[in-house]
XYZ file of N, CA, C and O in Angstrom:
556
model
N -5.661 -6.608 12.842
C -5.468 -6.644 11.410
C -6.839 -6.669 10.741
O -7.643 -7.542 10.990
N -7.093 -5.707 9.892
C -8.394 -5.643 9.225
C -8.317 -6.308 7.860
O -7.327 -6.218 7.167
N -9.372 -6.987 7.513
C -9.466 -7.635 6.216
C -10.723 -7.098 5.540
O -11.808 -7.153 6.098
N -10.521 -6.535 4.346
C -11.685 -5.997 3.648
C -12.405 -7.122 2.910
O -11.785 -7.977 2.308
N -13.698 -7.103 3.001
C -14.512 -8.112 2.343
C -14.906 -7.629 0.954
O -15.162 -6.461 0.744
N -14.952 -8.553 0.032
C -15.386 -8.228 -1.313
C -16.903 -8.091 -1.332
O -17.610 -8.797 -0.634
N -17.355 -7.170 -2.135
C -18.781 -7.025 -2.343
C -19.004 -6.472 -3.744
O -18.063 -6.117 -4.422
N -20.226 -6.420 -4.164
C -20.534 -5.940 -5.502
C -20.408 -4.422 -5.536
O -21.353 -3.700 -5.214
N -19.257 -3.942 -5.936
C -19.014 -2.503 -5.928
C -19.837 -1.760 -6.974
O -19.974 -0.556 -6.907
N -20.396 -2.466 -7.921
C -21.237 -1.806 -8.925
C -22.512 -1.230 -8.315
O -23.122 -0.333 -8.880
N -22.910 -1.751 -7.159
C -24.101 -1.230 -6.496
C -23.911 0.214 -6.053
O -24.881 0.932 -5.825
N -22.658 0.642 -5.933
C -22.350 2.009 -5.499
C -22.237 2.987 -6.663
O -21.939 4.150 -6.456
N -22.445 2.507 -7.888
C -22.203 3.356 -9.052
C -23.354 3.299 -10.050
O -23.956 2.251 -10.259
N -23.587 4.454 -10.652
C -24.565 4.525 -11.742
C -23.860 4.703 -13.083
O -24.492 4.629 -14.127
N -22.539 4.930 -13.051
C -21.789 5.197 -14.278
C -21.030 3.997 -14.811
O -20.829 3.885 -16.019
N -20.566 3.132 -13.918
C -19.814 1.967 -14.362
C -20.563 0.712 -13.967
O -21.270 0.677 -12.965
N -20.417 -0.321 -14.802
C -21.122 -1.573 -14.559
C -20.247 -2.739 -15.004
O -19.085 -2.553 -15.366
N -20.809 -3.922 -14.997
C -20.053 -5.113 -15.377
C -19.557 -5.020 -16.814
O -18.485 -5.531 -17.142
N -20.305 -4.351 -17.676
C -19.870 -4.156 -19.060
C -18.615 -3.302 -19.140
O -17.727 -3.556 -19.964
N -18.529 -2.296 -18.268
C -17.334 -1.442 -18.215
C -16.129 -2.265 -17.775
O -15.035 -2.131 -18.330
N -16.335 -3.116 -16.779
C -15.245 -3.965 -16.304
C -14.820 -4.946 -17.387
O -13.630 -5.193 -17.604
N -15.778 -5.502 -18.083
C -15.481 -6.445 -19.158
C -14.672 -5.780 -20.269
O -13.727 -6.374 -20.805
N -15.023 -4.539 -20.605
C -14.287 -3.814 -21.639
C -12.840 -3.573 -21.216
O -11.904 -3.707 -22.024
N -12.636 -3.241 -19.947
C -11.285 -3.025 -19.424
C -10.494 -4.330 -19.474
O -9.326 -4.348 -19.869
N -11.120 -5.429 -19.059
C -10.436 -6.730 -19.065
C -10.061 -7.130 -20.491
O -8.956 -7.647 -20.731
N -10.931 -6.861 -21.444
C -10.654 -7.168 -22.845
C -9.460 -6.351 -23.345
O -8.576 -6.874 -24.024
N -9.419 -5.066 -22.986
C -8.285 -4.212 -23.378
C -6.990 -4.762 -22.783
O -5.976 -4.854 -23.479
N -7.018 -5.142 -21.512
C -5.820 -5.700 -20.864
C -5.384 -6.986 -21.563
O -4.179 -7.204 -21.774
N -6.341 -7.844 -21.928
C -6.020 -9.075 -22.659
C -5.351 -8.758 -23.991
O -4.365 -9.399 -24.372
N -5.873 -7.772 -24.707
C -5.301 -7.402 -26.000
C -3.882 -6.870 -25.846
O -2.986 -7.220 -26.621
N -3.655 -6.032 -24.841
C -2.319 -5.504 -24.588
C -1.374 -6.644 -24.198
O -0.245 -6.723 -24.690
N -1.840 -7.532 -23.330
C -1.014 -8.668 -22.905
C -0.624 -9.532 -24.102
O 0.531 -9.940 -24.229
N -1.575 -9.799 -24.982
C -1.285 -10.601 -26.172
C -0.282 -9.889 -27.079
O 0.655 -10.499 -27.587
N -0.471 -8.596 -27.273
C 0.415 -7.814 -28.138
C 1.841 -7.790 -27.606
O 2.802 -7.890 -28.369
N 1.979 -7.675 -26.292
C 3.304 -7.567 -25.674
C 3.832 -8.915 -25.164
O 4.858 -8.960 -24.489
N 3.127 -9.994 -25.484
C 3.508 -11.352 -25.077
C 3.608 -11.507 -23.557
O 4.495 -12.186 -23.044
N 2.674 -10.888 -22.853
C 2.575 -11.058 -21.408
C 1.679 -12.252 -21.132
O 0.844 -12.630 -21.952
N 1.810 -12.793 -19.943
C 0.977 -13.902 -19.518
C -0.447 -13.426 -19.248
O -0.653 -12.348 -18.691
N -1.404 -14.251 -19.622
C -2.799 -13.939 -19.299
C -3.014 -13.966 -17.786
O -3.923 -13.340 -17.256
N -2.153 -14.697 -17.086
C -2.228 -14.725 -15.625
C -2.000 -13.319 -15.060
O -2.627 -12.930 -14.067
N -1.151 -12.548 -15.703
C -0.894 -11.172 -15.266
C -2.166 -10.347 -15.361
O -2.450 -9.521 -14.490
N -2.942 -10.565 -16.400
C -4.218 -9.856 -16.546
C -5.170 -10.255 -15.417
O -5.815 -9.392 -14.811
N -5.221 -11.536 -15.110
C -6.072 -11.994 -14.006
C -5.669 -11.383 -12.676
O -6.520 -10.967 -11.883
N -4.380 -11.287 -12.452
C -3.884 -10.678 -11.221
C -4.223 -9.192 -11.202
O -4.634 -8.649 -10.172
N -4.084 -8.537 -12.347
C -4.431 -7.111 -12.436
C -5.901 -6.895 -12.096
O -6.254 -5.968 -11.348
N -6.761 -7.753 -12.611
C -8.188 -7.610 -12.342
C -8.493 -7.922 -10.873
O -9.402 -7.328 -10.291
N -7.721 -8.817 -10.275
C -7.865 -9.074 -8.840
C -7.533 -7.814 -8.044
O -8.292 -7.415 -7.149
N -6.415 -7.164 -8.363
C -6.049 -5.912 -7.692
C -7.146 -4.868 -7.883
O -7.534 -4.172 -6.949
N -7.617 -4.757 -9.116
C -8.641 -3.774 -9.482
C -9.917 -3.998 -8.673
O -10.453 -3.063 -8.050
N -10.393 -5.235 -8.641
C -11.618 -5.554 -7.903
C -11.438 -5.330 -6.401
O -12.327 -4.782 -5.738
N -10.303 -5.748 -5.870
C -10.047 -5.548 -4.439
C -9.995 -4.064 -4.103
O -10.501 -3.642 -3.064
N -9.366 -3.283 -4.974
C -9.277 -1.839 -4.751
C -10.666 -1.209 -4.734
O -11.019 -0.482 -3.794
N -11.465 -1.502 -5.757
C -12.796 -0.889 -5.835
C -13.706 -1.362 -4.700
O -14.581 -0.620 -4.265
N -13.483 -2.567 -4.217
C -14.286 -3.096 -3.109
C -13.834 -2.581 -1.752
O -14.578 -2.666 -0.782
N -12.621 -2.051 -1.692
C -12.033 -1.682 -0.397
C -12.724 -0.496 0.275
O -12.741 -0.399 1.496
N -13.257 0.418 -0.519
C -13.848 1.627 0.049
C -12.804 2.572 0.611
O -13.142 3.527 1.309
N -11.537 2.319 0.319
C -10.454 3.140 0.853
C -9.869 4.040 -0.229
O -10.063 3.806 -1.422
N -9.135 5.055 0.223
C -8.469 5.952 -0.713
C -9.467 6.610 -1.657
O -10.553 7.008 -1.250
N -9.105 6.653 -2.901
C -9.942 7.278 -3.927
C -10.811 6.261 -4.670
O -11.327 6.559 -5.749
N -10.966 5.065 -4.089
C -11.722 4.021 -4.795
C -13.164 4.448 -5.081
O -13.717 4.096 -6.124
N -13.762 5.205 -4.189
C -15.127 5.685 -4.421
C -15.214 6.602 -5.624
O -16.178 6.540 -6.399
N -14.194 7.446 -5.811
C -14.157 8.332 -6.977
C -14.062 7.536 -8.272
O -14.600 7.939 -9.297
N -13.381 6.391 -8.207
C -13.220 5.556 -9.397
C -14.535 4.923 -9.827
O -14.673 4.506 -10.970
N -15.489 4.856 -8.918
C -16.804 4.313 -9.267
C -17.755 5.395 -9.759
O -18.829 5.092 -10.272
N -17.364 6.648 -9.614
C -18.229 7.753 -10.018
C -17.762 8.446 -11.291
O -18.372 9.409 -11.736
N -16.676 7.967 -11.869
C -16.124 8.579 -13.076
C -15.535 7.485 -13.963
O -14.691 6.702 -13.506
N -15.965 7.438 -15.214
C -15.422 6.430 -16.132
C -13.930 6.633 -16.358
O -13.185 5.666 -16.475
N -13.486 7.882 -16.385
C -12.050 8.153 -16.557
C -11.252 7.621 -15.377
O -10.195 7.008 -15.550
N -11.754 7.838 -14.155
C -11.057 7.348 -12.966
C -11.128 5.818 -12.882
O -10.183 5.171 -12.434
N -12.237 5.256 -13.327
C -12.405 3.803 -13.375
C -11.348 3.195 -14.298
O -10.664 2.236 -13.936
N -11.188 3.781 -15.476
C -10.172 3.311 -16.426
C -8.771 3.495 -15.854
O -7.921 2.614 -15.995
N -8.527 4.637 -15.233
C -7.212 4.901 -14.655
C -6.877 3.868 -13.582
O -5.745 3.367 -13.526
N -7.838 3.519 -12.750
C -7.605 2.497 -11.713
C -7.267 1.152 -12.354
O -6.374 0.439 -11.880
N -7.947 0.817 -13.429
C -7.675 -0.443 -14.121
C -6.282 -0.425 -14.753
O -5.535 -1.413 -14.663
N -5.925 0.676 -15.363
C -4.613 0.803 -16.008
C -3.495 0.729 -14.964
O -2.485 0.039 -15.159
N -3.683 1.409 -13.836
C -2.675 1.368 -12.773
C -2.581 -0.038 -12.176
O -1.479 -0.507 -11.853
N -3.704 -0.732 -12.050
C -3.698 -2.114 -11.555
C -2.942 -3.023 -12.519
O -2.155 -3.887 -12.095
N -3.176 -2.824 -13.792
C -2.492 -3.615 -14.826
C -0.990 -3.338 -14.791
O -0.174 -4.254 -14.840
N -0.621 -2.067 -14.677
C 0.790 -1.694 -14.609
C 1.454 -2.326 -13.385
O 2.557 -2.871 -13.467
N 0.776 -2.295 -12.261
C 1.292 -2.902 -11.037
C 1.493 -4.409 -11.222
O 2.530 -4.959 -10.843
N 0.520 -5.072 -11.821
C 0.623 -6.517 -12.062
C 1.780 -6.835 -13.007
O 2.496 -7.827 -12.807
N 1.983 -6.003 -14.011
C 3.103 -6.209 -14.938
C 4.421 -6.091 -14.184
O 5.317 -6.924 -14.338
N 4.538 -5.049 -13.365
C 5.790 -4.837 -12.628
C 6.100 -5.998 -11.695
O 7.264 -6.359 -11.528
N 5.084 -6.587 -11.099
C 5.305 -7.637 -10.115
C 5.358 -9.043 -10.701
O 5.867 -9.953 -10.046
N 4.842 -9.238 -11.915
C 4.698 -10.599 -12.423
C 5.332 -10.876 -13.778
O 5.366 -12.029 -14.197
N 5.803 -9.870 -14.455
C 6.430 -10.091 -15.755
C 7.941 -9.942 -15.625
O 8.418 -9.137 -14.816
N 8.692 -10.677 -16.424
C 10.154 -10.634 -16.312
C 10.793 -9.415 -16.987
O 12.010 -9.298 -16.991
N 9.996 -8.522 -17.522
C 10.539 -7.342 -18.190
C 10.339 -6.108 -17.311
O 9.514 -6.107 -16.410
N 11.091 -5.090 -17.625
C 10.911 -3.808 -16.950
C 10.217 -2.890 -17.943
O 10.735 -2.628 -19.027
N 9.025 -2.453 -17.591
C 8.283 -1.550 -18.462
C 8.115 -0.230 -17.729
O 7.556 -0.196 -16.631
N 8.597 0.824 -18.339
C 8.502 2.133 -17.716
C 7.090 2.675 -17.721
O 6.264 2.322 -18.577
N 6.836 3.548 -16.781
C 5.517 4.163 -16.684
C 5.245 5.040 -17.900
O 4.093 5.229 -18.293
N 6.307 5.541 -18.539
C 6.144 6.332 -19.761
C 5.532 5.484 -20.872
O 4.701 5.960 -21.652
N 5.904 4.208 -20.922
C 5.338 3.302 -21.926
C 3.848 3.075 -21.667
O 3.040 3.044 -22.597
N 3.489 2.937 -20.401
C 2.077 2.739 -20.054
C 1.272 3.981 -20.435
O 0.168 3.871 -20.971
N 1.829 5.146 -20.195
C 1.151 6.384 -20.574
C 0.961 6.454 -22.090
O -0.108 6.846 -22.569
N 1.969 6.044 -22.829
C 1.854 6.044 -24.300
C 0.796 5.056 -24.773
O 0.130 5.297 -25.784
N 0.636 3.932 -24.051
C -0.383 2.951 -24.440
C -1.790 3.519 -24.285
O -2.720 3.037 -24.915
N -1.932 4.546 -23.458
C -3.233 5.210 -23.319
C -3.326 6.392 -24.279
O -4.249 7.195 -24.167
N -2.350 6.460 -25.178
C -2.251 7.557 -26.155
C -2.174 8.913 -25.459
O -2.718 9.901 -25.933
N -1.532 8.900 -24.293
C -1.319 10.136 -23.555
C -2.530 10.639 -22.797
O -2.490 11.715 -22.206
N -3.620 9.867 -22.794
C -4.825 10.305 -22.088
C -4.550 10.422 -20.588
O -5.072 11.309 -19.922
N -3.731 9.487 -20.074
C -3.326 9.528 -18.662
C -1.831 9.809 -18.605
O -1.045 9.144 -19.274
N -1.458 10.773 -17.786
C -0.050 11.132 -17.650
C 0.667 10.120 -16.756
O 0.027 9.361 -16.013
N 1.982 10.144 -16.819
C 2.783 9.286 -15.948
C 2.464 9.580 -14.485
O 2.344 8.658 -13.674
N 2.314 10.848 -14.161
C 2.023 11.241 -12.783
C 0.668 10.701 -12.324
O 0.533 10.223 -11.195
N -0.349 10.772 -13.194
C -1.676 10.265 -12.826
C -1.634 8.755 -12.568
O -2.238 8.263 -11.606
N -0.912 8.030 -13.422
C -0.810 6.580 -13.257
C -0.075 6.249 -11.959
O -0.505 5.390 -11.186
N 1.034 6.961 -11.708
C 1.822 6.717 -10.490
C 1.015 7.042 -9.230
O 1.070 6.299 -8.242
N 0.265 8.125 -9.269
C -0.552 8.514 -8.113
C -1.635 7.476 -7.845
O -1.874 7.098 -6.690
N -2.276 6.992 -8.899
C -3.306 5.966 -8.737
C -2.687 4.662 -8.253
O -3.241 3.987 -7.369
N -1.526 4.306 -8.786
C -0.849 3.088 -8.336
C -0.563 3.164 -6.833
O -0.789 2.204 -6.097
N -0.105 4.308 -6.388
C 0.173 4.502 -4.965
C -1.103 4.380 -4.136
O -1.117 3.748 -3.076
N -2.200 4.958 -4.629
C -3.470 4.873 -3.912
C -3.942 3.414 -3.823
O -4.453 2.985 -2.788
N -3.747 2.664 -4.892
C -4.126 1.249 -4.890
C -3.300 0.489 -3.851
O -3.834 -0.280 -3.049
N -1.995 0.717 -3.866
C -1.127 0.024 -2.908
C -1.496 0.352 -1.465
O -1.565 -0.541 -0.613
N -1.747 1.629 -1.183
C -2.131 2.011 0.176
C -3.492 1.425 0.550
O -3.683 0.947 1.659
N -4.437 1.448 -0.390
C -5.776 0.920 -0.119
C -5.751 -0.582 0.132
O -6.526 -1.101 0.939
N -4.877 -1.290 -0.570
C -4.744 -2.735 -0.385
C -3.758 -3.071 0.726
O -3.468 -4.250 0.950
N -3.276 -2.028 1.404
C -2.310 -2.184 2.485
C -1.091 -2.970 2.022
O -0.545 -3.792 2.741
N -0.689 -2.741 0.779
C 0.490 -3.352 0.157
C 0.374 -4.872 0.058
O 1.367 -5.561 -0.155
N -0.831 -5.400 0.160
C -1.032 -6.857 0.063
C -1.284 -7.222 -1.396
O -2.425 -7.377 -1.825
N -0.203 -7.372 -2.118
C -0.297 -7.650 -3.552
C 0.443 -8.929 -3.937
O 0.703 -9.165 -5.107
N 0.747 -9.733 -2.971
C 1.474 -10.966 -3.247
C 0.597 -12.169 -2.955
O 0.936 -13.034 -2.156
N -0.539 -12.212 -3.590
C -1.484 -13.305 -3.370
C -1.107 -14.498 -4.239
O -0.893 -14.347 -5.438
N -1.035 -15.678 -3.655
C -0.774 -16.855 -4.479
C -1.972 -17.135 -5.385
O -3.120 -16.942 -4.996
N -1.670 -17.566 -6.575
C -2.719 -17.891 -7.550
C -2.787 -19.411 -7.715
O -1.865 -20.126 -7.294
N -3.833 -19.924 -8.336
C -3.887 -21.369 -8.608
C -2.682 -21.848 -9.420
O -2.165 -22.938 -9.192
N -2.207 -21.001 -10.338
C -1.040 -21.394 -11.135
C 0.213 -21.505 -10.268
O 1.071 -22.351 -10.513
N 0.344 -20.656 -9.260
C 1.467 -20.766 -8.328
C 1.443 -22.126 -7.634
O 2.474 -22.783 -7.484
N 0.256 -22.532 -7.207
C 0.094 -23.830 -6.551
C 0.482 -24.967 -7.499
O 1.213 -25.877 -7.114
N 0.014 -24.904 -8.732
C 0.302 -25.963 -9.719
C 1.810 -26.021 -9.987
O 2.394 -27.110 -10.043
N 2.439 -24.858 -10.167
C 3.893 -24.837 -10.405
C 4.637 -25.475 -9.237
O 5.562 -26.268 -9.432
N 4.235 -25.136 -8.034
C 4.885 -25.694 -6.847
C 4.674 -27.212 -6.791
O 5.609 -27.971 -6.508
N 3.477 -27.647 -7.065
C 3.162 -29.090 -7.056
C 3.983 -29.812 -8.100
O 4.536 -30.890 -7.834
N 4.114 -29.265 -9.301
C 4.886 -29.901 -10.368
C 6.371 -29.987 -10.012
O 7.048 -30.936 -10.405
N 6.883 -29.015 -9.286
C 8.277 -29.065 -8.849
C 8.518 -30.224 -7.895
O 9.620 -30.772 -7.846
N 7.507 -30.612 -7.164
C 7.650 -31.706 -6.201
C 7.631 -33.084 -6.868
O 8.071 -34.056 -6.281
N 7.099 -33.139 -8.067
C 6.998 -34.431 -8.761
C 8.275 -34.847 -9.410
O 9.118 -34.263 -9.824
């Protein structure tokens, strides 16, 4: 069983940097607030995003060489986190509309699939909030 180690993926790119990641995280926070999603979902999305870009698998290298692909990876990570952690069902068509049609449903779905394969479908990581909820149930 292989485990990918995290590293500073920005070292592999001249086009994207920590500021680019911060801008994406801010956009996800704004969308989460607008749609009344949990901020925890945004944190999980950024975890998927960082793990994907650090993995060196699939098309993750391309996402570090193109701002459009970098954004698409972040959007697909956010969509994946919403599907797995929010109690609502949000269609991929809605996610495409949130990008004002810049990314098609097919592009988002293809990137989501690449993320899942690159992470070897390991997207069920417990968070600190999961631990706290479990602890509170015991009290």
